[in-house]
Coordinates of C-alpha atoms (C1' of nucleotides) in Angstrom, one line a residue:
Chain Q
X60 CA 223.6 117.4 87.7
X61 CA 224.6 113.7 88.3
X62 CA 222.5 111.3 86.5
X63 CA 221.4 109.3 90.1
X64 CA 220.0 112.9 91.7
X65 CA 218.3 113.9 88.1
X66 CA 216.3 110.7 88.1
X67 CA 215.4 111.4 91.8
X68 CA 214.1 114.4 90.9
X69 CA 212.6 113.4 87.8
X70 CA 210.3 110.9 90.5
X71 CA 209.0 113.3 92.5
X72 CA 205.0 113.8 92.3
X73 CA 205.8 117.1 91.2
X74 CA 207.7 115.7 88.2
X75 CA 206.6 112.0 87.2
X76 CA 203.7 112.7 84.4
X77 CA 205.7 115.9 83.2
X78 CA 206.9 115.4 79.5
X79 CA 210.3 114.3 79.3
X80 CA 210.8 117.4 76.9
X81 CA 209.6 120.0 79.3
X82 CA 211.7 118.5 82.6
X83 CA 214.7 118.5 80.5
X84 CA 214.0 122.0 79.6
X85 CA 213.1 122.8 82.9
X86 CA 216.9 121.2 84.3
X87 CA 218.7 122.9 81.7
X88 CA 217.4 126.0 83.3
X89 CA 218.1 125.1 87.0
X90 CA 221.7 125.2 89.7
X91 CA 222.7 123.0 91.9
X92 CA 224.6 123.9 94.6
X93 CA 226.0 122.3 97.8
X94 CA 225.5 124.6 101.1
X95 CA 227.3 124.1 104.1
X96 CA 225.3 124.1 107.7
X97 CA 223.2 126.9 108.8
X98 CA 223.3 129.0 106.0
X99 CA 220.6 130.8 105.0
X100 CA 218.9 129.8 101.6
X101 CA 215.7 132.4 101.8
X102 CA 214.6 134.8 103.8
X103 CA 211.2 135.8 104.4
X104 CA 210.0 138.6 102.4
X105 CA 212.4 138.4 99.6
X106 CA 210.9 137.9 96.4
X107 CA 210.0 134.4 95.4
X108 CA 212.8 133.7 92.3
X109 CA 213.6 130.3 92.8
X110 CA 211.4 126.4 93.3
X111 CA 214.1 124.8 95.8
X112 CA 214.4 121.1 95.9
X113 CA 216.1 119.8 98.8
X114 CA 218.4 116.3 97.1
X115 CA 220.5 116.1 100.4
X116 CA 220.6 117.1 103.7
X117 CA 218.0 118.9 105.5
X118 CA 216.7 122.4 105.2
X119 CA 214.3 123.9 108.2
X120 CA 211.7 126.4 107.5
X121 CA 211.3 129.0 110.5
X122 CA 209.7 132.1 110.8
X123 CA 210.1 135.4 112.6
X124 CA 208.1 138.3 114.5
X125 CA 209.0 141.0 116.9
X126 CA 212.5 139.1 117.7
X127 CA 211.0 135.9 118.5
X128 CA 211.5 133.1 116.3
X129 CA 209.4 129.3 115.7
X130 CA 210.4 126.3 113.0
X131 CA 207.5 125.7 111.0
X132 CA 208.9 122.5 109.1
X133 CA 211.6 120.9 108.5
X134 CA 212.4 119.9 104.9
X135 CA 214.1 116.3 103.9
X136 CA 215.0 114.9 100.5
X137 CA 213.4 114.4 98.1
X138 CA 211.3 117.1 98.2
X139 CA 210.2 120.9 97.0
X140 CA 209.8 123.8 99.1
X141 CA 208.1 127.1 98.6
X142 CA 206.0 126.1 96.2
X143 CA 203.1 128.6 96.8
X144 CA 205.6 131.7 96.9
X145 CA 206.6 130.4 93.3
X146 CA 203.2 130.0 91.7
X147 CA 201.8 134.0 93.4
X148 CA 205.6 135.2 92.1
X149 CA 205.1 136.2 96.3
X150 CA 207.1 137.2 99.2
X151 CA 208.5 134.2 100.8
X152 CA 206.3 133.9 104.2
X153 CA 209.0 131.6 105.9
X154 CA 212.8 131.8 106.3
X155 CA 215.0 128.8 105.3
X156 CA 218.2 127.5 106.6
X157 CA 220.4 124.5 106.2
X158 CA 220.6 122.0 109.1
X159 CA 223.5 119.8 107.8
X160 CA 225.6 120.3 104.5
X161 CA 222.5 119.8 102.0
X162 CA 222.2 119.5 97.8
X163 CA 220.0 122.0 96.6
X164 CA 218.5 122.2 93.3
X165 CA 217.4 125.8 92.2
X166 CA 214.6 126.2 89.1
X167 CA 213.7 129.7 88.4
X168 CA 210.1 130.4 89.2
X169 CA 209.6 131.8 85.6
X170 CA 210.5 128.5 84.1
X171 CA 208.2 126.6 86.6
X172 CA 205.0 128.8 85.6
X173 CA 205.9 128.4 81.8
X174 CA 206.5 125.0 82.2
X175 CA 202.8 124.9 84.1
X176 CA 201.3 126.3 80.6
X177 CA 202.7 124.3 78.6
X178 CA 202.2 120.5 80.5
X179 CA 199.1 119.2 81.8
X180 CA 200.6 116.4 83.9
X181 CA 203.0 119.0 85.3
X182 CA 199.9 121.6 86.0
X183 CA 197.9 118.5 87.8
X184 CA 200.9 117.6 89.5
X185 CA 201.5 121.4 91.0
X186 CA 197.8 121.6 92.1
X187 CA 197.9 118.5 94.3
X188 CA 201.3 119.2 95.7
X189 CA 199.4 122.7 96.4
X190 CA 196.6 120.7 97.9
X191 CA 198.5 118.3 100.0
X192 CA 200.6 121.1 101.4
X193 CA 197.6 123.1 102.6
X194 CA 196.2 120.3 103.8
X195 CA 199.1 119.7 105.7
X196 CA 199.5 122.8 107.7
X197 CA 195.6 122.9 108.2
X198 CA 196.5 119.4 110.1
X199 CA 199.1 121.0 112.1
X200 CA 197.0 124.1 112.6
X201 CA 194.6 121.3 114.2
X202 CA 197.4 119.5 116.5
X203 CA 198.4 123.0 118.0
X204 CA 194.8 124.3 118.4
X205 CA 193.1 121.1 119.3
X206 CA 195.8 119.5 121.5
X207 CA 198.3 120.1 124.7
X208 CA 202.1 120.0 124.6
X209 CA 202.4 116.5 126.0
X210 CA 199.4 115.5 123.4
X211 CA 201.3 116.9 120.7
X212 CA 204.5 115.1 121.4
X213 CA 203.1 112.0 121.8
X214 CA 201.1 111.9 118.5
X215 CA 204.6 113.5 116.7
X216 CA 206.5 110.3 118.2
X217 CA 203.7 108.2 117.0
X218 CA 204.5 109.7 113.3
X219 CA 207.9 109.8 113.6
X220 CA 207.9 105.8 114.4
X221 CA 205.8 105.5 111.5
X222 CA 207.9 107.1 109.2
X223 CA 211.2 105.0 110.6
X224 CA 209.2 101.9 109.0
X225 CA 207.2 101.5 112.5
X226 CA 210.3 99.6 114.4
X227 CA 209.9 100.4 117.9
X228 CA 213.2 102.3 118.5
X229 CA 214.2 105.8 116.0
X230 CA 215.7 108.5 116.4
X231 CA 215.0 111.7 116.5
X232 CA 216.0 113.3 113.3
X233 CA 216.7 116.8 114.7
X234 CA 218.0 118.2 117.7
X235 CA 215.8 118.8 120.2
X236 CA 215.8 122.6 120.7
X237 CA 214.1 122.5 117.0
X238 CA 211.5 119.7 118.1
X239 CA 210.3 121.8 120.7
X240 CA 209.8 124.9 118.9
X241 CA 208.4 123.1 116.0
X242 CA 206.0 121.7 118.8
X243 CA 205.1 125.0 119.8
X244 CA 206.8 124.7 123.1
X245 CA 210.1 125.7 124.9
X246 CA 213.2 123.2 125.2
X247 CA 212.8 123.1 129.1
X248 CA 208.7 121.8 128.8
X249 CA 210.1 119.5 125.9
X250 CA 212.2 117.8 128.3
X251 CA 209.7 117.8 131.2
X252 CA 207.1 115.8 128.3
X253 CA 209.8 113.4 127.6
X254 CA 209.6 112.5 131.2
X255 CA 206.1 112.4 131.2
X256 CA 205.6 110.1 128.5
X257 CA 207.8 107.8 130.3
X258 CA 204.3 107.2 132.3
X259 CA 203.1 105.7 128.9
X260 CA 206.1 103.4 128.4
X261 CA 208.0 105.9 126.1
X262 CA 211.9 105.6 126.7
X263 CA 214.4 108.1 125.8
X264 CA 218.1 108.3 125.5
X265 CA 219.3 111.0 124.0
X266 CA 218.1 111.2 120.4
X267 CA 217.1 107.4 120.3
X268 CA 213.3 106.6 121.3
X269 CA 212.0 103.6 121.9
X270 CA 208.0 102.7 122.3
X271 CA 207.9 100.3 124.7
X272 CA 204.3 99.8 124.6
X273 CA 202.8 101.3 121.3
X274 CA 198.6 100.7 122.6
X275 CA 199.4 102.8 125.7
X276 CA 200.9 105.6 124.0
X277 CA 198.3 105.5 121.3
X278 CA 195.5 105.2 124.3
X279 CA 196.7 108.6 125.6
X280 CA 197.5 110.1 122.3
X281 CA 194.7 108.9 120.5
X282 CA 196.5 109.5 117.0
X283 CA 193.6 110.5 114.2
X284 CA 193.9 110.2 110.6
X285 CA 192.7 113.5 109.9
X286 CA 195.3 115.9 111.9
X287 CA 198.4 112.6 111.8
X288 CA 198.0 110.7 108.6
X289 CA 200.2 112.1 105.8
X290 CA 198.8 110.4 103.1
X291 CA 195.2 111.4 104.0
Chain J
X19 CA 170.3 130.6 89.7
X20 CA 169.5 134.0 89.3
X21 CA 171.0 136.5 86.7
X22 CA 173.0 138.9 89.8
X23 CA 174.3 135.7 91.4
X24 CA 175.4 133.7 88.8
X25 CA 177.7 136.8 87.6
X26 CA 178.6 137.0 91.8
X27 CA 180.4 133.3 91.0
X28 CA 181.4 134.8 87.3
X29 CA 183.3 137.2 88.9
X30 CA 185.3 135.0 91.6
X31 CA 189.0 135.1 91.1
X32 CA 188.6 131.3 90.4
X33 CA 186.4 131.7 87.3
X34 CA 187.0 134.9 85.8
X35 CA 189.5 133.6 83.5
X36 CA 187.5 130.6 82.2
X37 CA 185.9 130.6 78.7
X38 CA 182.2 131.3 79.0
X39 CA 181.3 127.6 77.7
X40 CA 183.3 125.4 80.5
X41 CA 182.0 128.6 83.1
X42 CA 178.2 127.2 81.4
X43 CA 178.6 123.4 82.0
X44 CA 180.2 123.6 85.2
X45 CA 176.8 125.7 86.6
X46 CA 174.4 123.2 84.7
X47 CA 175.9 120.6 86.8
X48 CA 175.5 122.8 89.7
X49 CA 173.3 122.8 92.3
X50 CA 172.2 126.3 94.7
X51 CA 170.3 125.8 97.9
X52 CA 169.5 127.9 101.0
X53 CA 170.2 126.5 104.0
X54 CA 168.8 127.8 107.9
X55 CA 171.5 128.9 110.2
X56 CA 173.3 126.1 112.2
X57 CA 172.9 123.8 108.8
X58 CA 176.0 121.5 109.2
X59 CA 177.2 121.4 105.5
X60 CA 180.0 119.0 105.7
X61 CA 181.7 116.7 108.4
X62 CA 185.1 116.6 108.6
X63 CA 185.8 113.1 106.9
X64 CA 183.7 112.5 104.7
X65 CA 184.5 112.2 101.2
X66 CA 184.8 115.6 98.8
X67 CA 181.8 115.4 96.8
X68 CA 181.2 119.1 95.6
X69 CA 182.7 122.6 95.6
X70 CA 181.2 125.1 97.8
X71 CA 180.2 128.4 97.3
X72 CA 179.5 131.2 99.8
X73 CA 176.9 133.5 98.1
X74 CA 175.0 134.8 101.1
X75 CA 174.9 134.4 104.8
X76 CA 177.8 132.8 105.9
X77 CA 179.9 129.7 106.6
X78 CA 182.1 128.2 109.9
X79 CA 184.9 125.7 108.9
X80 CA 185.7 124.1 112.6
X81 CA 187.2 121.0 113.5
X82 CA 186.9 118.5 116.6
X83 CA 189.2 116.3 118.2
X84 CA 188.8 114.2 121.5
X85 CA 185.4 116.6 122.2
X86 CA 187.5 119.1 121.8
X87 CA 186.3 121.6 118.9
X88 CA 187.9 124.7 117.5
X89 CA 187.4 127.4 114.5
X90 CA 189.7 127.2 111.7
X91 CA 188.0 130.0 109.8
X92 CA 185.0 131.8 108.9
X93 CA 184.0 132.1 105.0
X94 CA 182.0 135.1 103.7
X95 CA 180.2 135.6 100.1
X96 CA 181.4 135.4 97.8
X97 CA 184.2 132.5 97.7
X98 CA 184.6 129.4 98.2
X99 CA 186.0 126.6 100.2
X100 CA 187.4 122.6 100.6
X101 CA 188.8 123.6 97.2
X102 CA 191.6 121.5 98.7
X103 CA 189.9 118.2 99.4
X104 CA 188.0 118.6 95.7
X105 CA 191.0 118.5 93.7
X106 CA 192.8 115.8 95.8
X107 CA 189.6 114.0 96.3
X108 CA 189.8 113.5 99.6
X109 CA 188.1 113.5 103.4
X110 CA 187.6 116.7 104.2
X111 CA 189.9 117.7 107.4
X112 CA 187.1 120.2 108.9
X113 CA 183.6 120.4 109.2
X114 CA 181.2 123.3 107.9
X115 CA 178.1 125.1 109.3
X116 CA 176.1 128.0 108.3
X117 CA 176.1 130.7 110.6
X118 CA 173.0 132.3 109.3
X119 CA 171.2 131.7 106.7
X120 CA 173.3 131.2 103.9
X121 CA 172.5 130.4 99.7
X122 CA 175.3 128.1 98.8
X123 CA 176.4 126.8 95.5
X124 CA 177.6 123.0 95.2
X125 CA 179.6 122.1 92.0
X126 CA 180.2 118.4 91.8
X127 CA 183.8 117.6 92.5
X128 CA 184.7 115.7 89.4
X129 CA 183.1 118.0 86.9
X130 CA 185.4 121.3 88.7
X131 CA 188.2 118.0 87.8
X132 CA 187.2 117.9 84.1
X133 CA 187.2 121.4 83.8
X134 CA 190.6 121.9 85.1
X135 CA 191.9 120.1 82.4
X136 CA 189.8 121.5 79.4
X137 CA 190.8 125.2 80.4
X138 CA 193.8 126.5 81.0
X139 CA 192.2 129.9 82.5
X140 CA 190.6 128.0 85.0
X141 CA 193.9 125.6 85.9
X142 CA 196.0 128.3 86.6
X143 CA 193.2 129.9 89.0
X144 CA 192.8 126.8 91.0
X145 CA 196.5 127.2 91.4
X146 CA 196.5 130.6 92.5
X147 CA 193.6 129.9 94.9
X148 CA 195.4 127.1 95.9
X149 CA 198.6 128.8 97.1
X150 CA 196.7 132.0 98.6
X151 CA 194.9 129.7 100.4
X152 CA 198.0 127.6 101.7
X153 CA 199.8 131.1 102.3
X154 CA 196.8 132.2 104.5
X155 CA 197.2 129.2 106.5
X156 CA 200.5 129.8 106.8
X157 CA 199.9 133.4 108.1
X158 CA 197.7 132.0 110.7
X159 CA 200.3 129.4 112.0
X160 CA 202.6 132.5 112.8
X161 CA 199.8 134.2 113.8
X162 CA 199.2 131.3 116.3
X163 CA 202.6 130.5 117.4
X164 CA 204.5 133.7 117.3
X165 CA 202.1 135.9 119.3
X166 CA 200.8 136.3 122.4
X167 CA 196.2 135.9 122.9
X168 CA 196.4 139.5 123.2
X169 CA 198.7 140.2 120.5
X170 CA 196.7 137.9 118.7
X171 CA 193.4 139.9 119.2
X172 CA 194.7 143.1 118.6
X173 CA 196.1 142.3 115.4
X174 CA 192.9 141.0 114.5
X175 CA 191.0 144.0 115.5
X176 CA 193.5 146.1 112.8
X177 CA 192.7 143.8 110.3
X178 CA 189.1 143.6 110.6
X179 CA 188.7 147.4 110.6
X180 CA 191.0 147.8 107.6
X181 CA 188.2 144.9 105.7
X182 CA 186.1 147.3 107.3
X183 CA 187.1 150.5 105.3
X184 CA 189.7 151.8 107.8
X185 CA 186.8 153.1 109.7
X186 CA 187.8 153.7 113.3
X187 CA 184.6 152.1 114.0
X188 CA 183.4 148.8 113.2
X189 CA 181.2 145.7 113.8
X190 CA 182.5 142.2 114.8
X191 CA 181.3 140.1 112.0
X192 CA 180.3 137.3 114.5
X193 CA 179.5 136.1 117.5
X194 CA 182.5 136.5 121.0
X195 CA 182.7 133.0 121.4
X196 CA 183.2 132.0 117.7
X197 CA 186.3 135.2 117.9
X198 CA 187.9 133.2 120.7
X199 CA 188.0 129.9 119.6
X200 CA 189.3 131.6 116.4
X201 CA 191.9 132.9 118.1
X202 CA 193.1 130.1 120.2
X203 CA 191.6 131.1 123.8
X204 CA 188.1 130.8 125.9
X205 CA 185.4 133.4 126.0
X206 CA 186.5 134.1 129.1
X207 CA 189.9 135.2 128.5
X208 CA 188.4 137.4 125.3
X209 CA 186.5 139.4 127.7
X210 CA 189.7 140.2 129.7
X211 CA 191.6 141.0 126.8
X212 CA 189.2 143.2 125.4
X213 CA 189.6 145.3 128.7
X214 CA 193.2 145.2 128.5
X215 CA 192.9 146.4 125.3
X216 CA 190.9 149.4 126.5
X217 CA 194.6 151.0 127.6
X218 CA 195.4 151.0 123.7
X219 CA 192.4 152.9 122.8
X220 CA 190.4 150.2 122.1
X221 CA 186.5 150.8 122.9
X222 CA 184.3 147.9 123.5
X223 CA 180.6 148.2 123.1
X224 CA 179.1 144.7 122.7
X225 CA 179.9 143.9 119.2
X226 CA 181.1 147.5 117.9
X227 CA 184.8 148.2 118.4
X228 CA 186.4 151.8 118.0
X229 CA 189.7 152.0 117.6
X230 CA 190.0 155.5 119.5
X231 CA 193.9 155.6 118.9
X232 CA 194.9 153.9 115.9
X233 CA 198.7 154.8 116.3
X234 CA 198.8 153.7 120.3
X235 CA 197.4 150.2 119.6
X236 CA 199.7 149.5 116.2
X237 CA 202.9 150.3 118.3
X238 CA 201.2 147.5 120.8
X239 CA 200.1 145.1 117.7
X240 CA 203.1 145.5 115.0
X241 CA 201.0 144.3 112.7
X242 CA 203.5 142.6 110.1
X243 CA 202.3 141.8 106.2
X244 CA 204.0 138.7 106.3
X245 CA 201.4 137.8 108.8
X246 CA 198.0 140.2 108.2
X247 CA 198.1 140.9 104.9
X248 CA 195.7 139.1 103.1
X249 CA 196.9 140.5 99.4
X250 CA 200.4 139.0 100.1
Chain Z
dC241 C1' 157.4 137.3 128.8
dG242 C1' 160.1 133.8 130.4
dC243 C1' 163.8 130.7 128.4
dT244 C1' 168.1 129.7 126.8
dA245 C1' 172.4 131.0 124.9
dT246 C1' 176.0 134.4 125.2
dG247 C1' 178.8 137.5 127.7
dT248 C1' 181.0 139.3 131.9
dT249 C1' 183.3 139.1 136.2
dG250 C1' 185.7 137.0 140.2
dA251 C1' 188.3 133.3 142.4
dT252 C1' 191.3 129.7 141.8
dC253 C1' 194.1 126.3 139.4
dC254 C1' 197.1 124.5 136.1
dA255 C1' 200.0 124.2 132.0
dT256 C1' 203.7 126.3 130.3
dA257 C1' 207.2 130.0 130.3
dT258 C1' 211.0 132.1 132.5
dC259 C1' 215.1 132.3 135.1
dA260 C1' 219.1 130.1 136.9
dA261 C1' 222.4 126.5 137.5
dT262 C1' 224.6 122.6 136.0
dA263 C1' 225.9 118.9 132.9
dA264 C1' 227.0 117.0 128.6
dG265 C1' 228.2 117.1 124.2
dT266 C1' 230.5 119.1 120.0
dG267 C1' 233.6 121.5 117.3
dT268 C1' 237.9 124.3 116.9
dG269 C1' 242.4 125.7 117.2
dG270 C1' 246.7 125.3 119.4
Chain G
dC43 C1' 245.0 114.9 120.5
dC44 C1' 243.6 117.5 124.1
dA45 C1' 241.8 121.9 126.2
dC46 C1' 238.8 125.4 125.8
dA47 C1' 234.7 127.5 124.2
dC48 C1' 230.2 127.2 122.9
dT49 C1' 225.9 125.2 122.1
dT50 C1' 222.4 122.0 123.7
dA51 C1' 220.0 119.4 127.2
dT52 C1' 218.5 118.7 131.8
dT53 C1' 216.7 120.0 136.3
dG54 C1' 214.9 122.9 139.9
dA55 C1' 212.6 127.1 141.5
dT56 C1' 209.4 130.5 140.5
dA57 C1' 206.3 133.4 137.7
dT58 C1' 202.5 134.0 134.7
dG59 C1' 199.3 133.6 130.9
dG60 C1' 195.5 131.5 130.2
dA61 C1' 192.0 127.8 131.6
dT62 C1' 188.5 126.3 134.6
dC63 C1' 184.8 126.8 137.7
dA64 C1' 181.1 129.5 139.5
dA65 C1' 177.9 133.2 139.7
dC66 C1' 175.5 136.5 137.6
dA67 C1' 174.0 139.7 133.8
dT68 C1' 172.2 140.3 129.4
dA69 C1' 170.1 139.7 125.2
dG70 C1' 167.9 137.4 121.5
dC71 C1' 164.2 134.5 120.5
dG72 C1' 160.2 131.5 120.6

DNA sequence: CGCTATGTTGATCCATATCAATAAGTGTGG
DNA sequence: CCACACTTATTGATATGGATCAACATAGCG
């Protein structure tokens, strides 16, 4: 692995207070590989053999029932994914799949639960990585049971403009078809909020958003730290 | 605490593995109390002081948003819950009310920290716990956004009479209204799809279901163990 | 034994899905 | 480098699942 993407990995939360003995260990034992769009890295209810890290790209996590499909998250670098299917040694519960060309870094799930007896810093670090994930979905379980469509895309602007450094224009950083689904919602209502919102001085152009005015949005999306803040 | 429930928290997958001593401080720092039904334990938001256990009665974990309010989950003796919020030490993202009376135990959130890193039993069942209870959440999104209210109830139905002994009778374990909100609809629409349900084989009789044709309403259901198992 | 909360049923409304047609990109191979 | 195919996005028309409103029934409970 190149020295730049090792040290990325190396300051992830998951990583940071781990011994520098057991992470080199840990690399020594791991692939990376480069996968071209849309291919499929996991899919649900394989075995759990791998933590992936995504260093590049993006990687979306969808799920599947009775031939219909919905994205449950989508995955950007630096970060793990399927964490919890490593530490049960558990049937993946979602499906994965590349977006764009994406640089993936593969540790076998053995060597993450050996490395978790053997490292304190490491074992705190997986249990509030656990933690924040759970909390997580138990915040989106809370935006799709607590809100409408058009409340939902509102508040997910909101977070997205946030997360672009709270400039006033951003774009979008999937296509739109995956928003909606991720929203809970088909592409043909996503495009009927979009015009909605333009009520509430939202403007769209293609991917590119722009808040116009930010306290009427927030008026009608009343954003709340306990279902929008990440860091909560 | 007495003897029989002291070995009831003994026994929880979470403590089973700790060495008797830690398993000994952590319950002299604990408190039990009984609380009357409709007791509001916790507020969503406020900051995670203690561990709960369910040992008797029951438990609601619900969350509000704009006057909106919906149930997240239900918790039955004996386990616990906000295991998340104790180990990140953070607000808690949803509130908590006895349903009946219910004995609960309270272990105060930094000594359940300590412990974590004295024993090594106990770390890696926090873990565990941890990523079931992420995975269940998981399930639930699926559950949510991959199935129709009807789907939805009849899927719950199998699962409840499978907790039930895979007797094709059965009680609901709570109240109608709570069941809807649980499952994402109004009271009024539960009582319609409860009738629907009755051209599956599905009898109703106030709170005791009988699944008269288990076959007929599992080709309707597809019950998946991606999505109901709970052992997965 | 009434009172209040819960559950049922009917009528209606609304948010969202579905179906259909078109437009606009986007990538590929000739 | 363009033409074609294919996917994605938009828009309109319509259907429908589920919500809301209202009335009534029922059942715990003080």
């Amino acid at each position: 692995m190149a020295e730049a993407q090792l040290s990325d990995v190396r300051d992830l939360d998951l990583f940071c207070a781990m011994a520098d003995e057991h992470f080199e260990t840990l690399m020594r034992a791991s692939y990376v590989q480069t996968f071209p769009p849309r291919i499929e890295l996991i899919q649900e209810g394989d075995l759990s053999d791998f933590l992936h890290i995504v260093l590049t790209g993006s990687v979306e996590l969808f799920s599947t029932w009775n031939g219909r499909e919905t994205s449950m998250a989508t995955v950007r670098p630096v970060s793990t994914f399927i964490l919890a299917a490593t530490v049960r040694n558990s049937p993946y519960l979602m499906s994965a799949r590349t977006l764009e060309k994406s640089r993936v870094v593969l540790i076998p799930s053995q060597d993450i639960r050996t490395a978790f007896d053997m490292d304190l810093g490491f074992a705190r670090a997986i249990v509030s990585e656990l933690a924040q994930c759970y909390r997580a979905v138990i915040k989106n379980t809370k935006d799709l049971k607590l809100r409408s469509s058009l409340e939902r895309l509102a508040n997910y602007l909101i977070r997205e403009q946030h997360r672009a450094g709270g400039r006033t224009a951003f774009q979008l950083p999937y296509d739109k078809r995956r928003l909606a689904s991720f929203l809970g919602m088909t592409p043909e209502n996503l495009s009927r909020a979009f015009k909605s919102l333009q009520d509430y001085g939202v403007e769209v152009d293609g991917a590119r958003i722009t808040i116009a005015d930010q306290p009427r949005i927030e008026r009608f999306a009343k954003p709340d730290r306990l279902i929008d803040d990440y860091s909560v």
